[in-house]
Tab-separated table of N, CA and C in Angstrom:
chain	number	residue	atom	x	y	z
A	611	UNK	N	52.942	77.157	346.572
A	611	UNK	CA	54.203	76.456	346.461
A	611	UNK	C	54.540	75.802	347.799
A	612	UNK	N	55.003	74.435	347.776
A	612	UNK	CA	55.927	73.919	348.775
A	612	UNK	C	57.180	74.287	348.899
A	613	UNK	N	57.414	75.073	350.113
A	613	UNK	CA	59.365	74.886	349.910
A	613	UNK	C	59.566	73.650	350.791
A	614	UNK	N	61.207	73.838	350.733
A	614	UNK	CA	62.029	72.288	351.545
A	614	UNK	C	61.789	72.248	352.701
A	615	UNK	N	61.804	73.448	353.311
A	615	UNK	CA	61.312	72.692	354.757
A	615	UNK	C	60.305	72.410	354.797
A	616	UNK	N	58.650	73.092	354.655
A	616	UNK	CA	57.622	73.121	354.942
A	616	UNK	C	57.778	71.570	354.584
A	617	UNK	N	58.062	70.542	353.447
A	617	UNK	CA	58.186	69.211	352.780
A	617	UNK	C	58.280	68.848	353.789
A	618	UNK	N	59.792	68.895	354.405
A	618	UNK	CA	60.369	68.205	355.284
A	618	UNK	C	59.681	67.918	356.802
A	619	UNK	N	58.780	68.936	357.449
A	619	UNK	CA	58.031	68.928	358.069
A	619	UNK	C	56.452	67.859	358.041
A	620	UNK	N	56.262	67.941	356.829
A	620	UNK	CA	55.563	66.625	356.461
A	620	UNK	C	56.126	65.603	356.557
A	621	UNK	N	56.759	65.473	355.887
A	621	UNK	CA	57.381	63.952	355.867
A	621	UNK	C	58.113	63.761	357.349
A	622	UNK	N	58.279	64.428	358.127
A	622	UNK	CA	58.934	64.634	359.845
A	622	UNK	C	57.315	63.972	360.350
A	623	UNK	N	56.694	65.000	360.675
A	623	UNK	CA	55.639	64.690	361.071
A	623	UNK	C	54.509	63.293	360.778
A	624	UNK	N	54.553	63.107	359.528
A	624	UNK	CA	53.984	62.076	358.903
A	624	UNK	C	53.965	60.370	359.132
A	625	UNK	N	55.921	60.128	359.157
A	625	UNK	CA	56.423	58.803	359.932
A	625	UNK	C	56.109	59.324	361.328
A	626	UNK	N	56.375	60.288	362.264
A	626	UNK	CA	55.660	60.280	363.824
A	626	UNK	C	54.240	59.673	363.996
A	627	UNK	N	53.325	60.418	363.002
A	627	UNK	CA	52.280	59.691	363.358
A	627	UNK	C	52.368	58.278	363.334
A	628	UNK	N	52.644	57.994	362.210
A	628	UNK	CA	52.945	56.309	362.170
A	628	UNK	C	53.509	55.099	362.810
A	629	UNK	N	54.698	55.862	363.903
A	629	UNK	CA	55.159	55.768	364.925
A	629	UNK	C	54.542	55.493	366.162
A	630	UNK	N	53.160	56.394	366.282
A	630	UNK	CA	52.191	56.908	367.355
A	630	UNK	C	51.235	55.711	367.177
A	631	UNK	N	50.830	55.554	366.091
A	631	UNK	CA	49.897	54.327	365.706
A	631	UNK	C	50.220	52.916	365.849
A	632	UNK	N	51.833	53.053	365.817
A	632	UNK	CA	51.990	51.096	365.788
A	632	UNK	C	52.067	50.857	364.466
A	633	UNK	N	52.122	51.670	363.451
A	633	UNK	CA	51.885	51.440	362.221
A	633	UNK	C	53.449	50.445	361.535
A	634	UNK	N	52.861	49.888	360.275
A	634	UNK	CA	54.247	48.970	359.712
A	634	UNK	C	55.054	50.606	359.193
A	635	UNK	N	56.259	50.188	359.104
A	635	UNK	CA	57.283	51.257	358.061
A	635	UNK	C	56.645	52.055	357.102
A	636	UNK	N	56.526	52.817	357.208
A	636	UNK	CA	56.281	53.712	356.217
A	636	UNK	C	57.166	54.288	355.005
A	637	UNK	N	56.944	54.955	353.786
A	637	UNK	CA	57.672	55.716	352.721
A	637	UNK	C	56.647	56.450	352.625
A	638	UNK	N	56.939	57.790	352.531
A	638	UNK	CA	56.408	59.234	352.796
A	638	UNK	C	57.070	60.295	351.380
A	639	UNK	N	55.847	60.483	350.536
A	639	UNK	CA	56.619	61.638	349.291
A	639	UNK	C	55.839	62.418	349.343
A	640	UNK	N	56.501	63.533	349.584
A	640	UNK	CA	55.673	64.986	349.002
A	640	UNK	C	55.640	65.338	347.894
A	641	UNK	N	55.069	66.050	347.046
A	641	UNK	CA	55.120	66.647	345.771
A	641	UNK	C	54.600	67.781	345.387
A	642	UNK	N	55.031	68.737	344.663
A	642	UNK	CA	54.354	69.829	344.579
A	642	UNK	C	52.731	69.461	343.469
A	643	UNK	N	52.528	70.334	343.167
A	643	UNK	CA	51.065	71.011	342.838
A	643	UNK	C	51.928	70.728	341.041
A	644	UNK	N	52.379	70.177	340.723
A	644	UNK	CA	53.421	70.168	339.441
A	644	UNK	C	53.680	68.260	339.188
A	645	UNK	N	53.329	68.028	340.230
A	645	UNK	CA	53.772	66.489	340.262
A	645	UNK	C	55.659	66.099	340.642
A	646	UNK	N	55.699	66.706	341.163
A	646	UNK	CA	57.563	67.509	341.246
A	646	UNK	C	57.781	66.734	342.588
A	647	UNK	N	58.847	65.982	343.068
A	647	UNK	CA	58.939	65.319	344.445
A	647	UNK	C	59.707	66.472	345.243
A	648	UNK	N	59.388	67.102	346.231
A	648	UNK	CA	59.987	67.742	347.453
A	648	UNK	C	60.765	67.037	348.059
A	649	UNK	N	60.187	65.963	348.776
A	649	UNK	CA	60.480	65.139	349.311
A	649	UNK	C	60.635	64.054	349.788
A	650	UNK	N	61.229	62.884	350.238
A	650	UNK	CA	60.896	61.644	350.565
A	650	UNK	C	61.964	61.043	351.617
A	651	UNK	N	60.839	59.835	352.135
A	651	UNK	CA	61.708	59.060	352.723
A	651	UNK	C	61.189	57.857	353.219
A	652	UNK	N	62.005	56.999	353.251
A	652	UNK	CA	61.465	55.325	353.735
A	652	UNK	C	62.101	54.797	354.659
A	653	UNK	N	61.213	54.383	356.038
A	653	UNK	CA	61.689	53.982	356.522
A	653	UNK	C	62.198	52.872	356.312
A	654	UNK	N	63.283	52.322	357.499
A	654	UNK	CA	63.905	51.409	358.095
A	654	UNK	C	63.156	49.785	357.898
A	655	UNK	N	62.818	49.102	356.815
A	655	UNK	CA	61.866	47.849	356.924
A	655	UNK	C	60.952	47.890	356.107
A	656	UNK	N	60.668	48.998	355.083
A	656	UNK	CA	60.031	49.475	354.601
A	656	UNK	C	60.164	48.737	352.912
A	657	UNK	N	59.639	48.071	352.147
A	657	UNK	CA	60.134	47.706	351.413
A	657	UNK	C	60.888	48.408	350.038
A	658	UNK	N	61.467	48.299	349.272
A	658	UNK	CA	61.976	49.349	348.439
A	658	UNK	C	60.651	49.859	347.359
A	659	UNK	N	59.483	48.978	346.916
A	659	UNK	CA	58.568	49.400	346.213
A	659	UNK	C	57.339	50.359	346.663
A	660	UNK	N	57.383	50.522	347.917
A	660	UNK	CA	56.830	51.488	348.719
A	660	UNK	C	56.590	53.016	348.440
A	661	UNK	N	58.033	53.099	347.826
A	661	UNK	CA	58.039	54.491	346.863
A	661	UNK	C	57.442	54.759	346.029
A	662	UNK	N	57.055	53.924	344.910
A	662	UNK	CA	56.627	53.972	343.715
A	662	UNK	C	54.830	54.307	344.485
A	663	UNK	N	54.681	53.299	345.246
A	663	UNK	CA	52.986	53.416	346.249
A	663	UNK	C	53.180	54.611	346.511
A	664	UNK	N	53.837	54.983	347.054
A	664	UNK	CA	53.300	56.705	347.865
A	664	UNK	C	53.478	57.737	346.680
A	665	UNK	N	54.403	57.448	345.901
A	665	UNK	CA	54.210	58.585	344.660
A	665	UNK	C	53.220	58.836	344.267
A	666	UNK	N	52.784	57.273	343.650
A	666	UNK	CA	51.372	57.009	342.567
A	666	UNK	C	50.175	57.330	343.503
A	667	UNK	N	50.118	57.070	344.632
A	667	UNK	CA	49.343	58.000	345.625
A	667	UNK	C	49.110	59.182	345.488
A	668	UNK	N	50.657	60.286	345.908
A	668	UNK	CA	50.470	61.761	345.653
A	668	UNK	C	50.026	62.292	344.256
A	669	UNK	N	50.722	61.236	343.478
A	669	UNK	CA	50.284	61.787	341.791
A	669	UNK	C	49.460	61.572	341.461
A	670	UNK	N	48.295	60.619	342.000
A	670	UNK	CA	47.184	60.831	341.083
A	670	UNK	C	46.401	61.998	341.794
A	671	UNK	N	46.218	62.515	343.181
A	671	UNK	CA	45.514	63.065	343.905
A	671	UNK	C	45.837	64.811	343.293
A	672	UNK	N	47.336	64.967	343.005
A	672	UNK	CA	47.737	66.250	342.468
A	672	UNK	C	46.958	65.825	340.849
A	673	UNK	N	47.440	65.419	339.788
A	673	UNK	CA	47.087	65.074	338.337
A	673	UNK	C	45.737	65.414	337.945
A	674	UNK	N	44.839	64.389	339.463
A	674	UNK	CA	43.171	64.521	339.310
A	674	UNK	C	42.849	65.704	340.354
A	675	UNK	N	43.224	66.171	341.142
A	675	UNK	CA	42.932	67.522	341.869
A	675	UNK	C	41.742	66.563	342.662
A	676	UNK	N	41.978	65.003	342.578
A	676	UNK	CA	41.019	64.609	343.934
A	676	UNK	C	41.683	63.594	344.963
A	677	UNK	N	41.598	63.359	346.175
A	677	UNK	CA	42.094	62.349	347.173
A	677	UNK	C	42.259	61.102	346.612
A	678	UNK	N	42.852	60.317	347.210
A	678	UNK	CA	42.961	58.870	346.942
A	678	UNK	C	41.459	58.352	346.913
A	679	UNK	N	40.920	58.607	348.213
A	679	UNK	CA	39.374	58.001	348.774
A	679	UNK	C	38.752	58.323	347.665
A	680	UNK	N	38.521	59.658	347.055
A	680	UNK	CA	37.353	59.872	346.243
A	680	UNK	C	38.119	59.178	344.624
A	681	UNK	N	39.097	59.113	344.629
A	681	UNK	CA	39.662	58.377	343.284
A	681	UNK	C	39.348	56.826	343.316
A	682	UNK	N	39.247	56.253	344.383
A	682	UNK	CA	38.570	54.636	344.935
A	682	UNK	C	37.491	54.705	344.660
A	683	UNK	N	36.364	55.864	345.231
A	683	UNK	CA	35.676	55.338	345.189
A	683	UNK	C	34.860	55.982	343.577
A	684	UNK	N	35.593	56.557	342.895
A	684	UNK	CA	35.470	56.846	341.513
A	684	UNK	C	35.281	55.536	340.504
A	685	UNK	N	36.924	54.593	341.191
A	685	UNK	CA	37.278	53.601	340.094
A	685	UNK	C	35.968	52.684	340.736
A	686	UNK	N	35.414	52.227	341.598
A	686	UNK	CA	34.558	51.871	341.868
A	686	UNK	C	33.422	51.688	341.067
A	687	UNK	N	33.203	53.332	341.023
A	687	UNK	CA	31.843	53.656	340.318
A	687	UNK	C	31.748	53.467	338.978
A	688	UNK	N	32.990	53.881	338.010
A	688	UNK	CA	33.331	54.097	337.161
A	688	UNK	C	34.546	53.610	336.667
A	689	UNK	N	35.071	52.134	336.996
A	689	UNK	CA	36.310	51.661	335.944
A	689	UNK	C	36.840	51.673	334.878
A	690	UNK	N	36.352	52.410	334.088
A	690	UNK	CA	36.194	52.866	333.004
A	690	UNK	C	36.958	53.684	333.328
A	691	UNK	N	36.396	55.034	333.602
A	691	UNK	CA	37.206	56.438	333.959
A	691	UNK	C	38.759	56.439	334.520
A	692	UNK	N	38.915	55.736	335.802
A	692	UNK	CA	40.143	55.182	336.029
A	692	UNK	C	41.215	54.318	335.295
A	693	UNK	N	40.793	53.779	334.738
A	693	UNK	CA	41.992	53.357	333.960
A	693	UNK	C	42.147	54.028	332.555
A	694	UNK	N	41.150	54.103	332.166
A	694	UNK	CA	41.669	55.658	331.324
A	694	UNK	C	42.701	57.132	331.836
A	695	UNK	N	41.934	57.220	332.753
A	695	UNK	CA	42.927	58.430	333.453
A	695	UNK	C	44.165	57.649	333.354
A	696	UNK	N	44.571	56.436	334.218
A	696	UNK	CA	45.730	55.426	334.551
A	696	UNK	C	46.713	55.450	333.416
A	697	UNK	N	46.057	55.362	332.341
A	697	UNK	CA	46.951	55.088	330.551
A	697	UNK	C	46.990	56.563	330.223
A	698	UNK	N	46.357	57.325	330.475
A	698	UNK	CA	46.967	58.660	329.998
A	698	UNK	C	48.569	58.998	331.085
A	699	UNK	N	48.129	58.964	331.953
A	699	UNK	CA	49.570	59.159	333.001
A	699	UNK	C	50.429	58.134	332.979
A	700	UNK	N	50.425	57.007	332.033
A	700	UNK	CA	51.458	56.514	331.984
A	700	UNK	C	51.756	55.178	333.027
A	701	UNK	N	50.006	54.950	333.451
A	701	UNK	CA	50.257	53.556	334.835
A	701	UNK	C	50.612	54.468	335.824
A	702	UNK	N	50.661	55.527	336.436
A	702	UNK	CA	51.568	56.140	337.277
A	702	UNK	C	50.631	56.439	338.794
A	703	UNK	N	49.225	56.070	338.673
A	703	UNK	CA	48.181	56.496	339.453
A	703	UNK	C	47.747	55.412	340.584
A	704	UNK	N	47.657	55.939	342.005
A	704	UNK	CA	47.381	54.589	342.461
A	704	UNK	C	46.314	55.132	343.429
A	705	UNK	N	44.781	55.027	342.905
A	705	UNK	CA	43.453	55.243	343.284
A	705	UNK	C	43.015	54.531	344.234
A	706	UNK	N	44.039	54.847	345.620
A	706	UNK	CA	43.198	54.269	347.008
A	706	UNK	C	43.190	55.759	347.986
A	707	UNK	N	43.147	55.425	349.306
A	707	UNK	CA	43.699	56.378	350.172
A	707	UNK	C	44.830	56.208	350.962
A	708	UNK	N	45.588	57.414	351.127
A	708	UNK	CA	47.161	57.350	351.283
A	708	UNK	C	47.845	58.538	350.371
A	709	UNK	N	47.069	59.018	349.206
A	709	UNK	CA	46.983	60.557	348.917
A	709	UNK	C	46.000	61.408	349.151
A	710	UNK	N	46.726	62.629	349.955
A	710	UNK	CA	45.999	63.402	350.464
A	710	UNK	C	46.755	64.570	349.667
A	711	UNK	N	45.476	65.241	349.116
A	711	UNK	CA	45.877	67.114	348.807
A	711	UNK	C	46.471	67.283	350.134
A	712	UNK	N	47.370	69.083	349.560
A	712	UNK	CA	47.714	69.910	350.421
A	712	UNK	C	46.937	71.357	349.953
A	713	UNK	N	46.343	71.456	350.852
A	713	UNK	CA	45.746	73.011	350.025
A	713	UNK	C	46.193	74.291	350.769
A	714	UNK	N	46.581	75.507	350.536
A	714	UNK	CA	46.534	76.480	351.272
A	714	UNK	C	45.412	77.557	351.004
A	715	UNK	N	45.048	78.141	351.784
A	715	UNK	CA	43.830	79.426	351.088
A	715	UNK	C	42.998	78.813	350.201
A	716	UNK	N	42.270	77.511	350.304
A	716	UNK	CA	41.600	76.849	349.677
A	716	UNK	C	42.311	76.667	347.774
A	717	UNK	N	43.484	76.879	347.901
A	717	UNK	CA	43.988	76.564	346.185
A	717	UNK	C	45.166	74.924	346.758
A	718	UNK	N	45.323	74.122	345.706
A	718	UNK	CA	45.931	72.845	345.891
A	718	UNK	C	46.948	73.782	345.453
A	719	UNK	N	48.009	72.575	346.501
A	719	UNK	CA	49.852	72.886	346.239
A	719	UNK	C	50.712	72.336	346.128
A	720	UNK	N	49.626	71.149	346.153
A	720	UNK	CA	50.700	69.366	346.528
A	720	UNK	C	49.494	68.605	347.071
A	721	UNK	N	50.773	67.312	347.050
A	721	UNK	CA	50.213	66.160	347.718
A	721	UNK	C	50.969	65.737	348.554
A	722	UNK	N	50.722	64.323	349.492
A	722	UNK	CA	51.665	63.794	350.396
A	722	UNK	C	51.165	62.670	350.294
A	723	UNK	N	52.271	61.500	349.873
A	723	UNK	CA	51.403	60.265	349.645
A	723	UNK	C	52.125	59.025	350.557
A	724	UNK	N	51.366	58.532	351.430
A	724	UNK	CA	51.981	57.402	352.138
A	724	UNK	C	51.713	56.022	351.929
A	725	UNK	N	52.566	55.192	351.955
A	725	UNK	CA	52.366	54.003	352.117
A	725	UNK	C	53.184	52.816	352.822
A	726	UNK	N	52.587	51.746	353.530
A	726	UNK	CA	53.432	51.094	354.144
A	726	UNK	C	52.680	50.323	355.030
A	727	UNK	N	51.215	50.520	355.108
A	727	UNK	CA	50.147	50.110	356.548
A	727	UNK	C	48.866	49.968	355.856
A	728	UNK	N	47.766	49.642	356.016
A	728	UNK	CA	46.996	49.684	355.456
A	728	UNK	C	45.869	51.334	354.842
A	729	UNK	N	45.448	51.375	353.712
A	729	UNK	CA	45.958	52.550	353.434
A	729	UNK	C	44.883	53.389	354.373
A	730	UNK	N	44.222	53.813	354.801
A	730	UNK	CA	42.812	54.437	355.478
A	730	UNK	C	43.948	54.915	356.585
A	731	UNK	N	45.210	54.115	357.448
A	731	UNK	CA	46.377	54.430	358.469
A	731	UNK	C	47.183	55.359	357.442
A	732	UNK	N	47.486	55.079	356.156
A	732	UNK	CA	48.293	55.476	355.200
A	732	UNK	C	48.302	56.871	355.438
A	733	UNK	N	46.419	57.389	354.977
A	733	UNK	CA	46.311	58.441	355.110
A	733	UNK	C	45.826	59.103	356.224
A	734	UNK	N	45.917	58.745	357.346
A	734	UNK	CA	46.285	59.172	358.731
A	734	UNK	C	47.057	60.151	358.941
A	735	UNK	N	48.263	59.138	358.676
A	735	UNK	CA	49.949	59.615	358.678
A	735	UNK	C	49.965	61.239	358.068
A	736	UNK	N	49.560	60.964	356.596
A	736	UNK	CA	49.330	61.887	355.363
A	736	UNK	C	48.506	63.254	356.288
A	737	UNK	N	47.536	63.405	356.570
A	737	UNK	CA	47.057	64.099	357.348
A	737	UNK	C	47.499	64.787	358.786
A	738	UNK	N	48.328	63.806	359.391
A	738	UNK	CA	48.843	64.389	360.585
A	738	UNK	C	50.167	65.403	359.700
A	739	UNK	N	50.965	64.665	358.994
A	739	UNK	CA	52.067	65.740	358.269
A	739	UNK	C	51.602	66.788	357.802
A	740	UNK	N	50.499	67.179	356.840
A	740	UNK	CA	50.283	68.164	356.025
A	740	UNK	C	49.814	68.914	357.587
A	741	UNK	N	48.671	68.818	358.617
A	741	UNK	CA	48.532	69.747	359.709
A	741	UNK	C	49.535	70.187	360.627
A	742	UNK	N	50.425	69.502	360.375
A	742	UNK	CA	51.165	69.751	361.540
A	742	UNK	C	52.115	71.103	360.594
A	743	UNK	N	52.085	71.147	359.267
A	743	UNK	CA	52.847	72.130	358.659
A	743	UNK	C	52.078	72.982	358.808
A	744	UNK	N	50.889	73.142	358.864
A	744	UNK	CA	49.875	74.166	359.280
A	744	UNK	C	49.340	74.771	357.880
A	745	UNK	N	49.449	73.786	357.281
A	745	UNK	CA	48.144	73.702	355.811
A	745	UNK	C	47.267	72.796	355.707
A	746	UNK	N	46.357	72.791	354.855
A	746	UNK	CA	45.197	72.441	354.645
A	746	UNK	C	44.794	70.726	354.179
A	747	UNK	N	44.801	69.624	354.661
A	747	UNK	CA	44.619	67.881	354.208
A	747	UNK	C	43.084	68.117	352.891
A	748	UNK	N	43.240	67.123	352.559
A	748	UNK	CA	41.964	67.228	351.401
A	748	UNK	C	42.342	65.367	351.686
A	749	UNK	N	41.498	64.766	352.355
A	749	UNK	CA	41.617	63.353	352.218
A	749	UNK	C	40.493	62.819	351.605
């Protein structure tokens, strides 16, 4: 389980990195292991559809129990598979990188999905938040 702070610590940590990088504005959502939002937030410049990107980020990575990267390079392999998955969830999946698992004790518990920069920085960000809570990235 995610609680509120441990969230909040991601998403704290997450815009810092992005900060650290030079990166554009970011929107930062956590979600549990349920598809459930903990948390969020967008920055300052950030456009308002940004949200919907970092969700569909965290949600497909929680939904499929795989990263953004390996969901890219899935739809890649297999377009087929992806947009099938895509119409079962309702369009809700967004198969790049910028979702990263959260795992603890090697079991998933969430995701953290960023967007706002190009996404490979996306999930940078995503990675510096989930370590800095002192759990486990799956990028």
């Amino acid at each position: 389980m995610i609680d509120l702070d441990t969230a909040k610590v991601m998403v704290t940590e997450a815009r810092k990195k992005g900060r650290d990088l030079g990166l554009q504005p970011l929107a930062v959502v956590v979600i549990d292991d349920g598809g459930h939002i903990k948390a969020f937030e967008r920055e300052d410049g950030a456009s308002p559809g940004r949200f919907d990107i970092a969700l569909g980020k965290a949600y497909g990575a929680v939904m499929l129990g795989m990263p953004g990267s390996a969901q890219m390079a899935r739809a890649e392999a297999q377009a087929y598979f992806m947009t099938a998955a895509n119409g079962v969830f309702g369009g809700k999946l967004v198969p790049v990188p910028g979702g990263v698992l959260v795992k603890r004790d090697g079991v998933i518990i969430g995701a953290v999905g960023v967007s706002g920069d190009v996404s490979d920085k996306d999930a940078e960000a995503a990675v510096a938040g989930i370590t800095a809570a002192g759990l486990d990235p799956v990028a």
